[in-house]
Coordinates of C-alpha atoms in Angstrom, one line a residue:
M13 CA -26.5 10.2 28.3
S14 CA -27.9 12.4 25.5
K15 CA -31.4 11.8 24.0
E16 CA -29.8 10.8 20.7
Q17 CA -27.5 8.2 22.3
K18 CA -30.5 6.7 24.2
S19 CA -32.5 6.5 21.0
K20 CA -29.6 4.7 19.3
N21 CA -29.3 2.2 22.2
D22 CA -33.0 1.5 22.0
L23 CA -32.8 0.8 18.3
D24 CA -29.8 -1.5 18.8
K25 CA -31.8 -3.5 21.3
Y26 CA -34.7 -3.7 19.0
Y27 CA -32.7 -4.9 16.0
Q28 CA -31.0 -7.6 18.1
Q29 CA -34.5 -9.0 19.0
C30 CA -35.6 -9.2 15.4
P31 CA -35.8 -12.6 13.6
F32 CA -33.0 -11.4 11.3
P33 CA -30.9 -9.0 13.4
K34 CA -29.3 -6.1 11.7
P35 CA -25.5 -6.7 11.5
K36 CA -23.4 -4.4 13.6
P37 CA -21.5 -1.9 11.5
T38 CA -17.8 -2.8 11.1
K39 CA -15.1 -0.2 11.6
K40 CA -13.0 0.5 8.5
K41 CA -9.3 0.0 8.8
P42 CA -7.7 3.5 8.8
L43 CA -5.8 4.3 5.6
L44 CA -2.1 4.4 5.8
S45 CA -0.2 7.5 4.6
N46 CA 3.5 8.3 4.2
G47 CA 3.4 11.4 6.3
Y48 CA 5.6 14.4 6.2
K49 CA 7.4 14.2 9.5
D50 CA 10.7 13.1 8.1
K51 CA 10.3 14.6 4.6
P52 CA 13.0 17.3 5.1
Q53 CA 15.6 14.5 5.8
R54 CA 14.6 12.2 2.9
R55 CA 17.0 12.1 0.0
C56 CA 16.0 11.5 -3.6
W57 CA 17.2 8.1 -4.9
Y58 CA 18.3 9.6 -8.2
T59 CA 19.5 13.2 -7.5
R60 CA 20.4 12.8 -3.7
T61 CA 18.6 16.2 -3.0
L62 CA 16.8 16.7 0.3
G63 CA 13.0 16.9 0.7
A64 CA 12.1 13.8 -1.3
E65 CA 8.6 12.4 -1.5
R66 CA 7.7 8.8 -1.2
H67 CA 6.6 7.2 -4.4
E68 CA 4.5 4.0 -4.0
I69 CA 5.5 1.5 -6.6
W70 CA 1.9 0.3 -7.0
G71 CA -0.9 2.8 -7.0
G72 CA -4.6 2.6 -7.2
P73 CA -6.0 -0.4 -5.3
Y74 CA -2.5 -1.6 -4.3
R75 CA -1.3 1.8 -2.8
Q76 CA -2.1 0.7 0.7
T77 CA -0.2 -2.6 0.1
S78 CA 2.8 -0.6 -1.2
I79 CA 2.8 1.5 1.9
E80 CA 2.3 -1.4 4.3
M81 CA 4.9 -3.6 2.7
G82 CA 7.5 -0.8 2.1
F83 CA 7.3 -1.0 -1.7
Q84 CA 8.3 2.7 -2.0
V85 CA 11.2 4.8 -3.1
D86 CA 12.1 8.4 -2.1
V87 CA 12.3 10.7 -5.1
C88 CA 12.4 14.5 -5.6
P89 CA 9.0 16.2 -6.3
E90 CA 9.8 16.7 -10.1
L91 CA 10.7 13.1 -10.7
H92 CA 7.8 11.9 -8.5
A93 CA 5.3 13.7 -10.7
E94 CA 6.9 12.2 -13.8
L95 CA 6.8 8.7 -12.2
Q96 CA 3.2 9.1 -11.2
A97 CA 2.1 10.3 -14.6
N98 CA 4.0 7.4 -16.2
G99 CA 3.9 9.2 -19.5
T100 CA 7.6 9.2 -20.6
E101 CA 9.7 6.3 -21.7
W102 CA 12.0 6.9 -18.7
A103 CA 9.1 6.8 -16.2
K104 CA 7.7 3.6 -17.8
T105 CA 11.1 1.9 -17.7
E106 CA 11.8 3.0 -14.1
N107 CA 8.4 2.0 -12.8
L108 CA 8.8 -1.4 -14.4
R109 CA 12.3 -1.7 -13.0
W110 CA 11.1 -0.9 -9.4
Q111 CA 8.2 -3.3 -9.8
M112 CA 10.6 -6.1 -10.9
Y113 CA 13.0 -5.2 -8.1
Y114 CA 10.4 -5.3 -5.3
Q115 CA 8.9 -8.5 -6.6
H116 CA 12.3 -10.2 -6.6
W117 CA 13.1 -8.7 -3.2
Y118 CA 9.8 -10.0 -1.7
E119 CA 10.1 -13.4 -3.2
Q120 CA 13.7 -13.8 -2.1
K121 CA 12.8 -12.7 1.4
L122 CA 10.1 -15.5 1.5
I123 CA 12.5 -18.1 0.0
D124 CA 15.1 -17.2 2.8
T125 CA 12.4 -18.1 5.4
G126 CA 12.3 -21.6 3.9
I127 CA 9.4 -21.8 1.4
T128 CA 9.9 -22.9 -2.1
P129 CA 10.2 -20.5 -5.1
Q130 CA 6.9 -21.7 -6.4
Q131 CA 5.2 -21.0 -3.0
A132 CA 6.9 -17.5 -3.0
R133 CA 5.5 -16.8 -6.5
E134 CA 2.0 -17.9 -5.5
T135 CA 2.2 -15.7 -2.4
W136 CA 3.3 -12.7 -4.6
M137 CA 0.4 -13.4 -7.0
A138 CA -2.0 -13.4 -4.1
L139 CA -0.6 -10.1 -2.9
I140 CA -0.3 -8.1 -6.1
G141 CA -1.9 -10.3 -8.8
R142 CA 0.7 -9.8 -11.5
N143 CA 4.1 -11.3 -12.3
Y144 CA 6.7 -8.8 -13.3
L145 CA 9.6 -11.2 -13.6

């Protein structure tokens, strides 16, 4: 055991004996990514060209949710840049269309399991926080 590890262990023991023990650090959940392993085989949804990139339908704080839940579409790099920038009318329309599609898909999947449409909408709102339908 190195000198540094021994010192850390001694500090851990000390903190656990204090009247208000220092909380143990929690490990962060590793961030998900789309990876590039199958990128050469991916086809663009619009142009059908190979080498498409994955576009997460919700970015920012919901990017990890998009990856985890599969709210993604494969698009060629040019269209991916346009969709991410969300600056053109086409990009705005398409992003909204995909958001509506995935919300409907998610809620329908929940309804098929036996919950009510209202419960499905509440679950959606807890997941994303905005209604697109």
